Amino acid sequence: MSEILRADRVCRSFGEGATRVDALVDVDVSVHAGELTVVHGPSGSGKTTLLNLLGGLDRPTSGRILLDGQVSLGELPEHDLLAVRRTRIGYVFQSFGLIPVLSARENVEVPLRLVGTPAGERDERVEEVLELVGLAPHARQRPYELSGGQQQRVGIARALVTRPDLLIADEPTGQLDSDTAATIMALLADLTQRRGMAAVISTHDPSHIATATRRVELLDGRVVASVR
Ligand SMILES: Nc1ncnc2c1ncn2[C@@H]1O[C@H](COP(=O)(O)OP(=O)(O)OP(=O)(O)O)[C@@H](O)[C@H]1O
Ligand SMILES: [Mg+2]
């Protein structure tokens, strides 16, 4: 499958002098359409830092993140980077990140409102993705009326509704019990394959590595294994 995103000798440091932390050192990662890449490693190994860079939420200290082999995310002006984030990338969060006063369907609709999709098309798209994650019967419920697993399905539907080429999920199962987490991982793997989208997911749970088509293992900010 085709490469959509590539990290090329990426370094990310925080702070200066004696307090400097090298969170990522010379990281190379290749992300492909239709594949689920799982990033794993112990706490502090650099997973969140890497996902933030791959998702255009942060910029590398050195090295390049190339989208479609040409656009260097770290060098894009903020306005262009925002456009890339809104149209090409979907984000799923550990704490779901849903707006409490909105129903499931209204939460899913938010990214489409941000890019100005007309109302009729919004309704169709929202219905389609809620169906896809198995949440259509709960469309009118608010987050507090849903289980953790259901809330994360809303989070996934919201990430998919703009039809992104790339899905980024930092510990999307971190707040779920192990059975629910396994179901969510299986759903993400299935959606990645069916939609031909690329997904990069971090986890510290080794049992989730089996879901991956590619895995990247980090230790102290370095890639210690990269396996397809
Ligand atoms: N904004 C920041 N300022 C200073 N140091 C940071 C910052 N963000 C991350 N770090 C440091 O970079 C290293 C990697 O952190 P990161 O959050 O990427 O790890 P992680 O693998 O996601 O850990 P966890 O499994 O606990 O979520 C850590 O040493 C962390 O303290
Ligand atoms: Mg983290």
Short mmCIF file of C-alpha atoms and ligand atoms in Angstrom, two decimals:
data_model
loop_
_atom_site.label_atom_id
_atom_site.label_comp_id
_atom_site.label_asym_id
_atom_site.label_seq_id
_atom_site.Cartn_x
_atom_site.Cartn_y
_atom_site.Cartn_z
CA MET A 1 0.00 0.00 0.00
CA SER A 2 1.15 3.53 -0.65
CA GLU A 3 3.11 5.57 1.84
CA ILE A 4 1.17 8.59 3.00
CA LEU A 5 3.34 9.89 5.81
CA ARG A 6 7.03 9.56 6.59
CA ALA A 7 9.11 10.71 9.53
CA ASP A 8 12.67 11.21 8.40
CA ARG A 9 15.37 11.42 11.13
CA VAL A 10 13.02 13.29 13.41
CA CYS A 11 14.26 14.72 16.69
CA ARG A 12 12.16 16.53 19.28
CA SER A 13 13.72 18.09 22.36
CA PHE A 14 12.07 20.04 25.16
CA GLY A 15 13.83 22.69 27.24
CA GLU A 16 17.41 23.91 27.07
CA GLY A 17 20.76 23.29 28.69
CA ALA A 18 20.83 21.10 31.79
CA THR A 19 17.05 20.61 31.76
CA ARG A 20 16.86 19.56 28.11
CA VAL A 21 14.94 16.35 27.39
CA ASP A 22 15.50 14.55 24.10
CA ALA A 23 12.04 13.04 23.74
CA LEU A 24 12.70 11.66 20.23
CA VAL A 25 16.07 10.97 18.65
CA ASP A 26 16.54 10.24 14.91
CA VAL A 27 13.15 8.60 14.47
CA ASP A 28 12.25 7.12 11.08
CA VAL A 29 8.66 5.94 10.59
CA SER A 30 6.74 5.09 7.45
CA VAL A 31 2.93 5.20 7.52
CA HIS A 32 0.88 3.51 4.80
CA ALA A 33 -2.71 3.64 3.54
CA GLY A 34 -4.81 0.69 4.66
CA GLU A 35 -2.43 -0.15 7.49
CA LEU A 36 -2.74 0.07 11.24
CA THR A 37 0.56 1.16 12.76
CA VAL A 38 0.81 0.55 16.49
CA VAL A 39 3.38 2.57 18.43
CA HIS A 40 4.28 1.01 21.76
CA GLY A 41 6.85 1.32 24.50
CA PRO A 42 7.03 2.17 28.20
CA SER A 43 5.81 5.39 29.81
CA GLY A 44 8.04 8.29 28.80
CA SER A 45 9.41 6.50 25.71
CA GLY A 46 8.05 9.21 23.37
CA LYS A 47 4.76 7.81 22.03
CA THR A 48 2.67 10.94 22.57
CA THR A 49 5.47 13.15 21.28
CA LEU A 50 5.67 11.07 18.09
CA LEU A 51 1.91 11.00 17.50
CA ASN A 52 1.67 14.77 18.02
CA LEU A 53 4.35 15.26 15.36
CA LEU A 54 2.80 12.80 12.90
CA GLY A 55 -0.59 14.47 13.39
CA GLY A 56 0.74 17.98 12.79
CA LEU A 57 -0.01 19.08 16.36
CA ASP A 58 3.67 19.80 17.05
CA ARG A 59 6.78 20.51 15.01
CA PRO A 60 10.08 18.59 15.09
CA THR A 61 13.26 20.17 16.45
CA SER A 62 15.05 18.68 13.44
CA GLY A 63 14.25 16.19 10.70
CA ARG A 64 11.15 16.16 8.54
CA ILE A 65 7.60 14.83 8.55
CA LEU A 66 6.52 14.42 4.95
CA LEU A 67 2.87 14.14 3.90
CA ASP A 68 2.31 12.57 0.46
CA GLY A 69 6.08 12.53 0.06
CA GLN A 70 6.21 16.29 -0.46
CA VAL A 71 4.51 18.50 2.12
CA SER A 72 6.78 19.05 5.14
CA LEU A 73 4.37 19.43 8.07
CA GLY A 74 6.91 21.09 10.38
CA GLU A 75 7.54 23.85 7.84
CA LEU A 76 3.93 24.68 6.92
CA PRO A 77 2.57 28.05 8.06
CA GLU A 78 0.07 27.60 10.94
CA HIS A 79 -2.90 28.41 8.70
CA ASP A 80 -2.00 25.70 6.17
CA LEU A 81 -1.23 23.20 8.91
CA LEU A 82 -4.67 23.85 10.41
CA ALA A 83 -6.24 23.13 7.02
CA VAL A 84 -4.31 19.84 6.77
CA ARG A 85 -5.40 18.88 10.29
CA ARG A 86 -9.05 19.60 9.59
CA THR A 87 -9.31 17.93 6.20
CA ARG A 88 -6.73 15.14 6.06
CA ILE A 89 -6.37 13.91 9.64
CA GLY A 90 -8.82 12.51 12.20
CA TYR A 91 -7.96 12.44 15.90
CA VAL A 92 -9.19 10.06 18.59
CA PHE A 93 -8.41 10.95 22.21
CA GLN A 94 -7.80 8.85 25.30
CA SER A 95 -10.38 10.82 27.29
CA PHE A 96 -12.77 10.84 24.28
CA GLY A 97 -12.92 14.67 24.20
CA LEU A 98 -16.67 14.85 23.66
CA ILE A 99 -18.69 18.00 24.31
CA PRO A 100 -20.98 17.11 27.26
CA VAL A 101 -23.98 19.27 26.27
CA LEU A 102 -24.14 17.85 22.73
CA SER A 103 -25.74 14.57 21.69
CA ALA A 104 -23.66 11.82 20.05
CA ARG A 105 -24.76 12.95 16.59
CA GLU A 106 -24.08 16.62 17.32
CA ASN A 107 -20.59 15.75 18.59
CA VAL A 108 -19.87 13.82 15.40
CA GLU A 109 -21.13 16.75 13.33
CA VAL A 110 -18.68 19.29 14.83
CA PRO A 111 -15.73 18.72 12.41
CA LEU A 112 -18.07 19.09 9.42
CA ARG A 113 -19.37 22.41 10.73
CA LEU A 114 -15.78 23.58 11.11
CA VAL A 115 -15.06 22.96 7.43
CA GLY A 116 -18.42 24.38 6.29
CA THR A 117 -20.07 21.23 4.92
CA PRO A 118 -23.70 21.99 3.90
CA ALA A 119 -26.44 20.75 6.28
CA GLY A 120 -27.88 18.03 4.04
CA GLU A 121 -24.51 16.45 3.42
CA ARG A 122 -23.67 16.75 7.13
CA ASP A 123 -26.72 14.67 8.04
CA GLU A 124 -25.81 11.95 5.55
CA ARG A 125 -22.19 11.74 6.64
CA VAL A 126 -23.02 11.71 10.35
CA GLU A 127 -25.59 8.96 9.86
CA GLU A 128 -23.11 6.92 7.83
CA VAL A 129 -20.30 7.00 10.39
CA LEU A 130 -22.59 6.42 13.38
CA GLU A 131 -23.83 3.33 11.52
CA LEU A 132 -20.24 2.30 10.83
CA VAL A 133 -19.27 2.31 14.51
CA GLY A 134 -22.55 0.65 15.54
CA LEU A 135 -23.94 3.64 17.37
CA ALA A 136 -26.89 4.70 15.24
CA PRO A 137 -29.44 3.65 17.91
CA HIS A 138 -27.77 5.98 20.43
CA ALA A 139 -27.44 9.04 18.21
CA ARG A 140 -29.61 11.26 20.42
CA GLN A 141 -27.94 10.41 23.71
CA ARG A 142 -25.44 12.67 25.42
CA PRO A 143 -21.98 11.41 26.44
CA TYR A 144 -22.95 10.88 30.12
CA GLU A 145 -25.76 8.58 28.96
CA LEU A 146 -23.27 6.32 27.15
CA SER A 147 -20.76 3.72 28.37
CA GLY A 148 -17.02 4.35 28.01
CA GLY A 149 -16.82 2.09 24.97
CA GLN A 150 -19.82 3.83 23.38
CA GLN A 151 -18.29 7.24 24.06
CA GLN A 152 -15.12 6.16 22.33
CA ARG A 153 -17.20 4.95 19.35
CA VAL A 154 -18.57 8.49 19.15
CA GLY A 155 -14.97 9.75 19.29
CA ILE A 156 -14.04 7.43 16.42
CA ALA A 157 -17.10 8.42 14.36
CA ARG A 158 -16.19 12.08 14.86
CA ALA A 159 -12.65 11.39 13.66
CA LEU A 160 -13.93 9.57 10.55
CA VAL A 161 -16.67 11.96 9.51
CA THR A 162 -14.40 14.19 7.40
CA ARG A 163 -13.09 11.06 5.61
CA PRO A 164 -9.47 11.62 6.63
CA ASP A 165 -6.54 9.86 4.97
CA LEU A 166 -4.88 9.49 8.34
CA LEU A 167 -6.25 8.62 11.76
CA ILE A 168 -4.17 9.43 14.84
CA ALA A 169 -5.11 7.93 18.20
CA ASP A 170 -2.98 8.36 21.32
CA GLU A 171 -3.90 5.60 23.80
CA PRO A 172 -7.52 5.45 22.57
CA THR A 173 -8.25 2.52 24.88
CA GLY A 174 -6.44 3.90 27.94
CA GLN A 175 -9.66 4.57 29.85
CA LEU A 176 -11.45 1.37 28.89
CA ASP A 177 -11.61 -2.06 30.53
CA SER A 178 -9.64 -4.75 28.68
CA ASP A 179 -12.61 -6.38 26.88
CA THR A 180 -13.96 -3.05 25.65
CA ALA A 181 -10.42 -2.00 24.69
CA ALA A 182 -9.99 -5.13 22.57
CA THR A 183 -13.31 -4.43 20.79
CA ILE A 184 -12.28 -0.85 20.05
CA MET A 185 -8.87 -1.97 18.71
CA ALA A 186 -10.59 -4.52 16.46
CA LEU A 187 -12.98 -1.82 15.23
CA LEU A 188 -10.07 0.51 14.43
CA ALA A 189 -8.22 -2.26 12.58
CA ASP A 190 -11.32 -3.13 10.56
CA LEU A 191 -12.09 0.51 9.68
CA THR A 192 -8.51 1.14 8.64
CA GLN A 193 -8.59 -1.74 6.22
CA ARG A 194 -12.10 -1.10 4.88
CA ARG A 195 -11.60 2.63 4.37
CA GLY A 196 -8.08 2.28 2.98
CA MET A 197 -7.05 4.88 5.50
CA ALA A 198 -3.80 4.96 7.45
CA ALA A 199 -4.02 4.73 11.24
CA VAL A 200 -1.35 5.34 13.86
CA ILE A 201 -2.30 4.26 17.36
CA SER A 202 -0.25 4.28 20.53
CA THR A 203 -0.68 1.85 23.37
CA HIS A 204 1.27 0.59 26.35
CA ASP A 205 -0.79 -2.62 26.38
CA PRO A 206 1.25 -5.37 24.65
CA SER A 207 -1.92 -7.38 23.94
CA HIS A 208 -2.94 -4.75 21.37
CA ILE A 209 0.16 -5.21 19.26
CA ALA A 210 -1.40 -8.23 17.54
CA THR A 211 -3.98 -5.93 15.87
CA ALA A 212 -1.23 -4.03 14.04
CA THR A 213 -0.11 -4.50 10.46
CA ARG A 214 3.00 -2.53 11.39
CA ARG A 215 4.48 -1.91 14.78
CA VAL A 216 6.99 0.62 16.03
CA GLU A 217 8.62 0.11 19.41
CA LEU A 218 10.10 3.10 21.21
CA LEU A 219 12.55 3.13 24.09
CA ASP A 220 13.98 6.38 25.47
CA GLY A 221 12.93 8.25 22.34
CA ARG A 222 14.53 5.85 19.87
CA VAL A 223 12.95 3.30 17.57
CA VAL A 224 14.19 -0.09 18.80
CA ALA A 225 11.97 -2.20 16.53
CA SER A 226 10.02 -1.43 13.37
CA VAL A 227 8.29 -4.47 11.98
CA ARG A 228 5.73 -5.12 9.30
N1 LIG B 1 6.02 19.56 26.74
C1 LIG B 1 7.03 18.89 27.30
N2 LIG B 1 7.98 19.53 28.01
C2 LIG B 1 9.02 18.87 28.55
N3 LIG B 1 9.20 17.53 28.45
C3 LIG B 1 8.28 16.84 27.76
C4 LIG B 1 7.15 17.47 27.15
N4 LIG B 1 6.41 16.51 26.53
C5 LIG B 1 7.06 15.36 26.75
N5 LIG B 1 8.18 15.53 27.47
C6 LIG B 1 9.13 14.49 27.87
O1 LIG B 1 9.43 13.70 26.74
C7 LIG B 1 9.52 12.32 27.08
C8 LIG B 1 8.51 11.51 26.26
O2 LIG B 1 7.19 11.83 26.69
P1 LIG B 1 5.89 11.26 26.02
O3 LIG B 1 4.74 11.94 26.65
O4 LIG B 1 6.01 11.34 24.54
O5 LIG B 1 5.96 9.71 26.46
P2 LIG B 1 4.86 8.56 26.30
O6 LIG B 1 5.54 7.40 25.70
O7 LIG B 1 3.66 9.10 25.61
O8 LIG B 1 4.51 8.21 27.82
P3 LIG B 1 3.11 7.68 28.45
O9 LIG B 1 3.05 6.20 28.15
O10 LIG B 1 3.28 7.93 29.93
O11 LIG B 1 1.99 8.45 27.85
C9 LIG B 1 9.31 12.25 28.57
O12 LIG B 1 10.57 12.25 29.19
C10 LIG B 1 8.56 13.52 28.88
O13 LIG B 1 8.80 13.94 30.19
MG MG B 2 1.67 9.30 26.14
#
